[in-house]
XYZ file of C-alpha atoms in Angstrom:
94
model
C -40.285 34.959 109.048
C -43.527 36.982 109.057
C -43.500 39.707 106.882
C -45.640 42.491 106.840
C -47.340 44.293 104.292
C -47.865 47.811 103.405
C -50.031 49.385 100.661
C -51.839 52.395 99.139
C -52.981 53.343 95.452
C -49.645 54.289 94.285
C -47.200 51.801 96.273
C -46.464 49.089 98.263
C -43.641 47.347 100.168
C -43.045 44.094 102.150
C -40.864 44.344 104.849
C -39.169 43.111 107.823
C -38.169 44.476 110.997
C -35.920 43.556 113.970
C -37.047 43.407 117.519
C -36.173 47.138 117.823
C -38.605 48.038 115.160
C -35.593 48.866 112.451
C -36.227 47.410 109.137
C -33.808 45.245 108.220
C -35.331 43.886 105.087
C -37.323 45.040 102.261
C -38.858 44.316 98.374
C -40.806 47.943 97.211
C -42.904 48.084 94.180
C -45.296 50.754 92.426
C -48.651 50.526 90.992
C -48.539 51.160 87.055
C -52.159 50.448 86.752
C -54.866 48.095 88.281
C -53.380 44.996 87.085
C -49.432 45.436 86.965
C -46.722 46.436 89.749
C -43.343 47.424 88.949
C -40.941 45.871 91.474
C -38.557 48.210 91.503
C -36.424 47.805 94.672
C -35.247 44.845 97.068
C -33.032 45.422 100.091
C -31.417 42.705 102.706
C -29.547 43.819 105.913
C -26.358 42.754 105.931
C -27.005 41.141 109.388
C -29.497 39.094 107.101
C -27.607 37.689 104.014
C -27.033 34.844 103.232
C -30.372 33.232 104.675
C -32.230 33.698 101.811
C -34.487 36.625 102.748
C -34.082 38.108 99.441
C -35.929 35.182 97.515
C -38.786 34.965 100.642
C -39.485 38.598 99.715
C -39.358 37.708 95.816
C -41.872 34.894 97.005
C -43.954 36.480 99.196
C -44.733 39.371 96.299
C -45.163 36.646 93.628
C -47.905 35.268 95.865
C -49.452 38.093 96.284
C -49.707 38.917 92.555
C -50.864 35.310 91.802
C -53.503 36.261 94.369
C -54.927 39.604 92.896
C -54.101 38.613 89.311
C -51.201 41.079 88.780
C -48.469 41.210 86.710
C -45.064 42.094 87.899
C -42.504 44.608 86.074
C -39.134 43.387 86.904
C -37.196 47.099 87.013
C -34.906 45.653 90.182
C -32.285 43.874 89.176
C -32.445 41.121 91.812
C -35.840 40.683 90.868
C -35.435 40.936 86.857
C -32.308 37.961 87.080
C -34.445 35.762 89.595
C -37.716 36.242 86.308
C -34.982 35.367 83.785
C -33.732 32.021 85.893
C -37.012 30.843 87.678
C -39.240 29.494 84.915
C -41.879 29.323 87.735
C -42.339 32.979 88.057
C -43.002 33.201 84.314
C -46.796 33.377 85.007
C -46.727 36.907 86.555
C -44.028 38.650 84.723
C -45.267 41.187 82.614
């Protein structure tokens, strides 16, 4: 799955869409200051779960906050039980 990427000075968001251009999956966060993002929504089509999307999105903003050296404020609640079971995100919760 190749998701893209979308991001200004206050927010961001990795998504996917279908062939139609409809987005059919999503994990949203905002910038609190140069070095932390609260991730603060995720969103899977239902035409989607079950495969897993939900923890590629989880994984694909985890790399990119390993990458910029960001922490990551877990207000979404997928995203604050996958911090409290994955030991191996500990390194950029916040």
């Amino acid at each position: 799955m190749q998701f893209q990427h979308h991001n200004n000075a206050e927010k961001g968001e990795f998504f996917l869409n279908d062939a139609e251009g409809q987005r059919i999956a999503e994990i949203t966060y905002v910038w609190r200051d140069a070095s932390t993002i609260v991730a603060d929504h995720t969103w899977v089509d239902d035409c989607l779960r079950g495969q897993g999307v939900a923890r590629q999105l989880l994984d694909v903003l985890v790399e990119y906050a390993r990458e910029k050296q960001l922490k990551i404020v877990p207000v979404c609640s997928y995203v604050d039980v996958m911090f409290k079971r994955d030991q191996s995100l500990l390194d950029v919760a916040a």
